[in-house]
GROMACS .gro file of C-alpha atoms in nm:
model
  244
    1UNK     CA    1  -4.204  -1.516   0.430
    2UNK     CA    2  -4.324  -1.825   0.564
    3UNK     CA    3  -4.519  -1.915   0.240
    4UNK     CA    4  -4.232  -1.841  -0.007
    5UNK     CA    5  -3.923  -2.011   0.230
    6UNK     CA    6  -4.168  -2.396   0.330
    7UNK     CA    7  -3.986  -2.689   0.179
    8UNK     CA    8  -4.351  -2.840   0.023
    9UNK     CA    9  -4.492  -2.793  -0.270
   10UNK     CA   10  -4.828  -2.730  -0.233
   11UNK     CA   11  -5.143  -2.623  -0.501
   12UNK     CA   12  -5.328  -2.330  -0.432
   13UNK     CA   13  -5.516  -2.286  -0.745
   14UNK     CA   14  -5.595  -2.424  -1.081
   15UNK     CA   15  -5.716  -2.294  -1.411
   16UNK     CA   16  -5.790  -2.312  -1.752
   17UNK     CA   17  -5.753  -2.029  -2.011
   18UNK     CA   18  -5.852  -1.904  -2.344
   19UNK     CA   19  -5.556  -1.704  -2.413
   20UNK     CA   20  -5.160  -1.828  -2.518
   21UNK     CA   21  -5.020  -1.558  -2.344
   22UNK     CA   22  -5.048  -1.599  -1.983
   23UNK     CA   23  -4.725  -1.375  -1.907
   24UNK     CA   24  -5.002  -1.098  -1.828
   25UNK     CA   25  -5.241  -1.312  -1.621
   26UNK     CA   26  -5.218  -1.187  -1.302
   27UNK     CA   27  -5.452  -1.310  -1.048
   28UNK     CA   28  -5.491  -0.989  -0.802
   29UNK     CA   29  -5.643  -1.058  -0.454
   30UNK     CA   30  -5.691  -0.725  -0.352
   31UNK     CA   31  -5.478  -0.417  -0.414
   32UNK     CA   32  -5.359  -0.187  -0.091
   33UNK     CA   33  -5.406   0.190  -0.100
   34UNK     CA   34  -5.366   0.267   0.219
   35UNK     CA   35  -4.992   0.343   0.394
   36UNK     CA   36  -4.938   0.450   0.715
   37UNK     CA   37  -4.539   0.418   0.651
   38UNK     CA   38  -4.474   0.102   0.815
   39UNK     CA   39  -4.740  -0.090   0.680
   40UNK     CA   40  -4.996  -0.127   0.332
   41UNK     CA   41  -5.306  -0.235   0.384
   42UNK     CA   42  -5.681  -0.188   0.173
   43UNK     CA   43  -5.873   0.108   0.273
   44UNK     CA   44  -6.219   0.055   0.429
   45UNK     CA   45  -6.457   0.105   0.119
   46UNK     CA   46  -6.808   0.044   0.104
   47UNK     CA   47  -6.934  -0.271  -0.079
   48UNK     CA   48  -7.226  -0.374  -0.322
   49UNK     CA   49  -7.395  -0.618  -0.493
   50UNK     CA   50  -7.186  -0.795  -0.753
   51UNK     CA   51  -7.337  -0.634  -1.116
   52UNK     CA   52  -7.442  -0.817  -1.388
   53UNK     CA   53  -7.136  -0.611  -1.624
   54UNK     CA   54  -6.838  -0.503  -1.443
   55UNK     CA   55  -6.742  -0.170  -1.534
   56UNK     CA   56  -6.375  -0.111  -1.712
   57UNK     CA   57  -6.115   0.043  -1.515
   58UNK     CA   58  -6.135   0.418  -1.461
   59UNK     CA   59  -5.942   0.639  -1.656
   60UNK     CA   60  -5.922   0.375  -1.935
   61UNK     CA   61  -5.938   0.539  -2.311
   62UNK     CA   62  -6.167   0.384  -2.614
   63UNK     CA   63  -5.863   0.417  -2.844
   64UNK     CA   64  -5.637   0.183  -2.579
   65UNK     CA   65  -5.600  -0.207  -2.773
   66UNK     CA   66  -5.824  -0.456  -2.531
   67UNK     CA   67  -5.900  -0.788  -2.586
   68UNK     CA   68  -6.108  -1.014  -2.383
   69UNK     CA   69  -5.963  -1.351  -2.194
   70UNK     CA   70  -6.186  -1.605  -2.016
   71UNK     CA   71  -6.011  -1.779  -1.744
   72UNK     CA   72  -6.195  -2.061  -1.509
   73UNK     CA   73  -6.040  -2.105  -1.154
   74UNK     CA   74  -6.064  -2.338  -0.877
   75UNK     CA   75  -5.919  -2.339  -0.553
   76UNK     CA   76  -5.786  -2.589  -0.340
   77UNK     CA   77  -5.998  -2.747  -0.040
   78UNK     CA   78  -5.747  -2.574   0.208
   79UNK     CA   79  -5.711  -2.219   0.047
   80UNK     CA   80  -5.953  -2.033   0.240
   81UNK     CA   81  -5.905  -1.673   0.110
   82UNK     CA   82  -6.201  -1.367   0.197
   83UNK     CA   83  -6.127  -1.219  -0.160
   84UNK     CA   84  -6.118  -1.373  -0.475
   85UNK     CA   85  -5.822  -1.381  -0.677
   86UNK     CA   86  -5.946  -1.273  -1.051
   87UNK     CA   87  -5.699  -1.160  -1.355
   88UNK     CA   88  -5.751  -0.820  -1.363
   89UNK     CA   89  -5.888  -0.614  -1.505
   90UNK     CA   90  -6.240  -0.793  -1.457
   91UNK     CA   91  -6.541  -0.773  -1.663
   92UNK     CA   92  -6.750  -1.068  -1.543
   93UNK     CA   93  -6.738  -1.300  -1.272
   94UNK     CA   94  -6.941  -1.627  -1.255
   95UNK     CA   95  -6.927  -1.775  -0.905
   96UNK     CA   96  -7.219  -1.910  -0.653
   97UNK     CA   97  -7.226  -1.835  -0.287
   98UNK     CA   98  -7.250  -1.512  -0.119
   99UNK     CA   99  -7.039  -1.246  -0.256
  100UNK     CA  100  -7.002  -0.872  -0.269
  101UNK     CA  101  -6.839  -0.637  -0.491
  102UNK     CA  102  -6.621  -0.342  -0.395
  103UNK     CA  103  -6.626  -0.102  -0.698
  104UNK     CA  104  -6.303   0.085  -0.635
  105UNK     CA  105  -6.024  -0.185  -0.657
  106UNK     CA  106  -6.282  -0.396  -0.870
  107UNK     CA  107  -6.281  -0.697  -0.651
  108UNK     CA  108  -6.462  -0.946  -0.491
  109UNK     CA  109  -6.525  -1.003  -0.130
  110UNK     CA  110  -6.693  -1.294   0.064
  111UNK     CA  111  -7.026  -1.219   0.244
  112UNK     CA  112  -7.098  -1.368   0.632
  113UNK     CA  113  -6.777  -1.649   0.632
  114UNK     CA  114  -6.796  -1.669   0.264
  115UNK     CA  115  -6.406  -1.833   0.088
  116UNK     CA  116  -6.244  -1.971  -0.186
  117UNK     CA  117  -6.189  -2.306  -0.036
  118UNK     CA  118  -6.313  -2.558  -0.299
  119UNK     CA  119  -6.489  -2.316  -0.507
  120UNK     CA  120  -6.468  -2.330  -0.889
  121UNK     CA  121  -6.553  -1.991  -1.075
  122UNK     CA  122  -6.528  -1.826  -1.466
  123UNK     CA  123  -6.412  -1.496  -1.466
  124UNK     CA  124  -6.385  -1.261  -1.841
  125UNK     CA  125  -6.136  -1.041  -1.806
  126UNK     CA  126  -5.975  -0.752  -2.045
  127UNK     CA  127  -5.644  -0.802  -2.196
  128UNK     CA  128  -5.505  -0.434  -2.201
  129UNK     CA  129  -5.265  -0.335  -2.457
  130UNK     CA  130  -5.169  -0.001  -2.439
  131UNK     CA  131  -4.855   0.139  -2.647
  132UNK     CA  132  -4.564   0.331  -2.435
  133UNK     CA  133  -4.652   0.647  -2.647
  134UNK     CA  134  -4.996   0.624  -2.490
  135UNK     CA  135  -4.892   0.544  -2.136
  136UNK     CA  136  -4.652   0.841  -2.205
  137UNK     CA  137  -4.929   1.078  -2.310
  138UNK     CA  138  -5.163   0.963  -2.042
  139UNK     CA  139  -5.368   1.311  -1.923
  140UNK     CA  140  -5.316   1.420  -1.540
  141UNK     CA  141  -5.511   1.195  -1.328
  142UNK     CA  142  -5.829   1.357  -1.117
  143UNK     CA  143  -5.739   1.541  -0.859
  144UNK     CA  144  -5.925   1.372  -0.639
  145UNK     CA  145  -5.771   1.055  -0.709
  146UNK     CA  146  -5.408   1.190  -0.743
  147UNK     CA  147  -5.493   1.299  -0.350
  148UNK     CA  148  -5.587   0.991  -0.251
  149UNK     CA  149  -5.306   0.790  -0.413
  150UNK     CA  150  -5.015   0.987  -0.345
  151UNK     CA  151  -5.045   1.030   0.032
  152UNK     CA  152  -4.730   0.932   0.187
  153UNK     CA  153  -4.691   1.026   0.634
  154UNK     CA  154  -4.433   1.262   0.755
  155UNK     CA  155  -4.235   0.956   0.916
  156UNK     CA  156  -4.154   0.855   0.609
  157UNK     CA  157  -3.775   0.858   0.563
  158UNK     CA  158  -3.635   1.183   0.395
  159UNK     CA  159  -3.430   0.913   0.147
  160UNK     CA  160  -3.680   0.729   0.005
  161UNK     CA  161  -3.794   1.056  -0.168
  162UNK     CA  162  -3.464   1.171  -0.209
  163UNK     CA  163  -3.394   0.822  -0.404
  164UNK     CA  164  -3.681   0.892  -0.603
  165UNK     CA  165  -3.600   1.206  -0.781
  166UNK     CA  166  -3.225   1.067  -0.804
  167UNK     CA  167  -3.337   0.802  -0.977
  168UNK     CA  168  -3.617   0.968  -1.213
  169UNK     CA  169  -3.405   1.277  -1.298
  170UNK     CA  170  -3.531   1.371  -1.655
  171UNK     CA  171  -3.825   1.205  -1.651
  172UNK     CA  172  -4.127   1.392  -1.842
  173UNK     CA  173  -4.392   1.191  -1.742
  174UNK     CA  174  -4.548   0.960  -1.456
  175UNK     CA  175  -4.489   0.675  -1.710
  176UNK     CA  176  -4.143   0.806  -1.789
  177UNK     CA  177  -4.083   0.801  -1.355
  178UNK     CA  178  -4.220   0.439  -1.350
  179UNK     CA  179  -3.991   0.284  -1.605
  180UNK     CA  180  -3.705   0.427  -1.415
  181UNK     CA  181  -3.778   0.305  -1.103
  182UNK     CA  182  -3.884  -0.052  -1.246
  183UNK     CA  183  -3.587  -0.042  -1.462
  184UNK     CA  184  -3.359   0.085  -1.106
  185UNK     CA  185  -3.526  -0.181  -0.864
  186UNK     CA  186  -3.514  -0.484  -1.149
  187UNK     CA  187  -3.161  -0.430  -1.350
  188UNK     CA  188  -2.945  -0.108  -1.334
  189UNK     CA  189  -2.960  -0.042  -0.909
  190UNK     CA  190  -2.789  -0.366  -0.836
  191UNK     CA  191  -3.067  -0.540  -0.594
  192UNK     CA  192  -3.091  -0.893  -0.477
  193UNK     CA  193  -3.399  -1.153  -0.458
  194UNK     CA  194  -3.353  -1.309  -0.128
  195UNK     CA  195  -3.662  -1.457   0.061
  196UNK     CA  196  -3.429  -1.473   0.425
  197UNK     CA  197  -3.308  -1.166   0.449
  198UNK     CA  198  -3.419  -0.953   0.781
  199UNK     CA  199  -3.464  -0.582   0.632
  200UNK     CA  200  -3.644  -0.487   0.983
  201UNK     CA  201  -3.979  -0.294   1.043
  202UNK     CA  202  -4.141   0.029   1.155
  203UNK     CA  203  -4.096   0.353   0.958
  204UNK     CA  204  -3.705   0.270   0.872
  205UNK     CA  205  -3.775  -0.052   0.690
  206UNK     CA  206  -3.753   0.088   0.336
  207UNK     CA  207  -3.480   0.308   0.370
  208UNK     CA  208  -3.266   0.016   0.531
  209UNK     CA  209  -3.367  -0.160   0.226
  210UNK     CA  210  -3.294   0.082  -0.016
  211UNK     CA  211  -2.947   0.035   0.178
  212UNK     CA  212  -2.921  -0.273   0.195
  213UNK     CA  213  -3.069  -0.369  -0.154
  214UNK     CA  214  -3.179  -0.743  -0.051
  215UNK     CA  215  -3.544  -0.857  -0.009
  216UNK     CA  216  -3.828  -1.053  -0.134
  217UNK     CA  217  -4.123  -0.893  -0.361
  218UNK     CA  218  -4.288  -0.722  -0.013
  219UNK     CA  219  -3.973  -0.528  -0.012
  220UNK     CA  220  -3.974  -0.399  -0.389
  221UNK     CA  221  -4.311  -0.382  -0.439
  222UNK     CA  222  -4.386  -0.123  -0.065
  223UNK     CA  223  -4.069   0.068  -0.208
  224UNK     CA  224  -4.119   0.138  -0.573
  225UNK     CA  225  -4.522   0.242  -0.465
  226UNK     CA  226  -4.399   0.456  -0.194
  227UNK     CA  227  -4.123   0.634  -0.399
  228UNK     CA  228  -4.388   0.708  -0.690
  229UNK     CA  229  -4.644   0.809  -0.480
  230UNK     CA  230  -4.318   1.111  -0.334
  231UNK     CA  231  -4.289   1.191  -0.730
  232UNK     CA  232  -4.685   1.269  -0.704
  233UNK     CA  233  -4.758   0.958  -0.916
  234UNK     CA  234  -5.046   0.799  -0.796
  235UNK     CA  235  -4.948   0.410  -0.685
  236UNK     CA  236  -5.105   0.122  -0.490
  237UNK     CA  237  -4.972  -0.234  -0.405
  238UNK     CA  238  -5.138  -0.582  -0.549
  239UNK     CA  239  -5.137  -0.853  -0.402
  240UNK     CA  240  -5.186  -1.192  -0.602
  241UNK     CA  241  -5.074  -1.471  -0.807
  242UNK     CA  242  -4.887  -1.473  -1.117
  243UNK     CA  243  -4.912  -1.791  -1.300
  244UNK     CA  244  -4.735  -2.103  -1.214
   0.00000   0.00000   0.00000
């Protein structure tokens, strides 16, 4: 709240990329899989050695359009961030200093005080392209995954599930769910953008603003990835930058 209501303009990062279309370029930080109800936050996985060839995303078909984007990024000398904000997916990451790789939400971590502050890096990423009738034909996840993803805790309010099903009546597939809750939160469900707004905390916060329907993109973004996960549709948060 603080960063999105200051009165300064101030540069976090800069880069330079190969592609035209940067609509897509999302810098991801880290995503959050873990939600207790009141709050998302990464789960504790176990970290590696940063590999020569990043591996593509899992559950990704041969016959989906890719193509490949090469974007070099430096931070400013004040940004002092432990994980480093990539477009994702990644394929290759060219950076010095000590850094680790955690396989699961295919991201970088700093090693023993390692940042971002001042550091200049390339990173190759894939530009996916997949059509809505292969989105829409997209197999069952694993079940192992699907376990993991669609956890939600018994204090979460009765509505927000409720709200879900309201909203994705008809639906025939997770894709099918996703573009009704987008389309719900972002045009038809009559929400507002509004980075003052004090929606509360604790287990209530996202029913009050599904009431409410004011909030900044903590609000939507905890919402829409808790309601999905209630329809059994696997969902984590990201957390990034889209481009300036």
């Amino acid at each position: 709240r603080d960063n999105l209501n200051t009165n300064d303009d101030r540069q976090v990062l800069t880069l330079r990329t190969d592609t035209n279309d940067i609509s897509d370029l999302y810098l991801r930080i880290v995503s959050l899989d873990d939600f207790d109800g009141t709050t998302w936050k990464p789960a504790q996985r176990h970290i590696v050695g940063v590999p020569d060839k990043l591996p593509t995303p899992i559950g990704l078909g041969s016959d989906v359009t890719r193509g490949k984007v090469t974007t070099t990024v430096t931070a400013a000398d004040w940004y002092a961030q432990d994980w480093l904000p990539m477009p994702y997916p990644p394929s290759d990451v060219k950076i010095s200093g000590r850094w680790r790789y955690e396989p699961v939400g295919m991201t970088l971590v700093g090693d023993r005080g390692q940042t971002t502050r001042g550091e200049t890096y390339q990173v190759t990423s894939l530009d996916v392209q997949p059509t809505a009738e292969q989105l829409a034909a997209a197999p069952q996840p694993p079940a192992a995954l699907r376990r993991e993803y669609t956890k939600v805790p018994s204090s979460l309010p009765k509505v927000v599930a409720r709200t879900a099903q309201e909203i994705t009546a008809g639906a025939s597939s997770h894709y099918e769910e996703a573009v009704k809750l987008q389309d719900w939160f972002a045009v038809t469900g009559g929400f507002q953008y509004d980075t003052s707004v004090q929606v509360g905390r604790g287990s209530g916060a996202i029913a009050n603003f599904l009431k409410k329907k004011q909030g900044f993109c903590v609000y939507f973004s905890f919402a829409i990835a808790a309601m999905a996960r209630t329809l059994w549709s696997p969902a984590r948060v990201a957390v990034g930058f889209a481009p300036g």
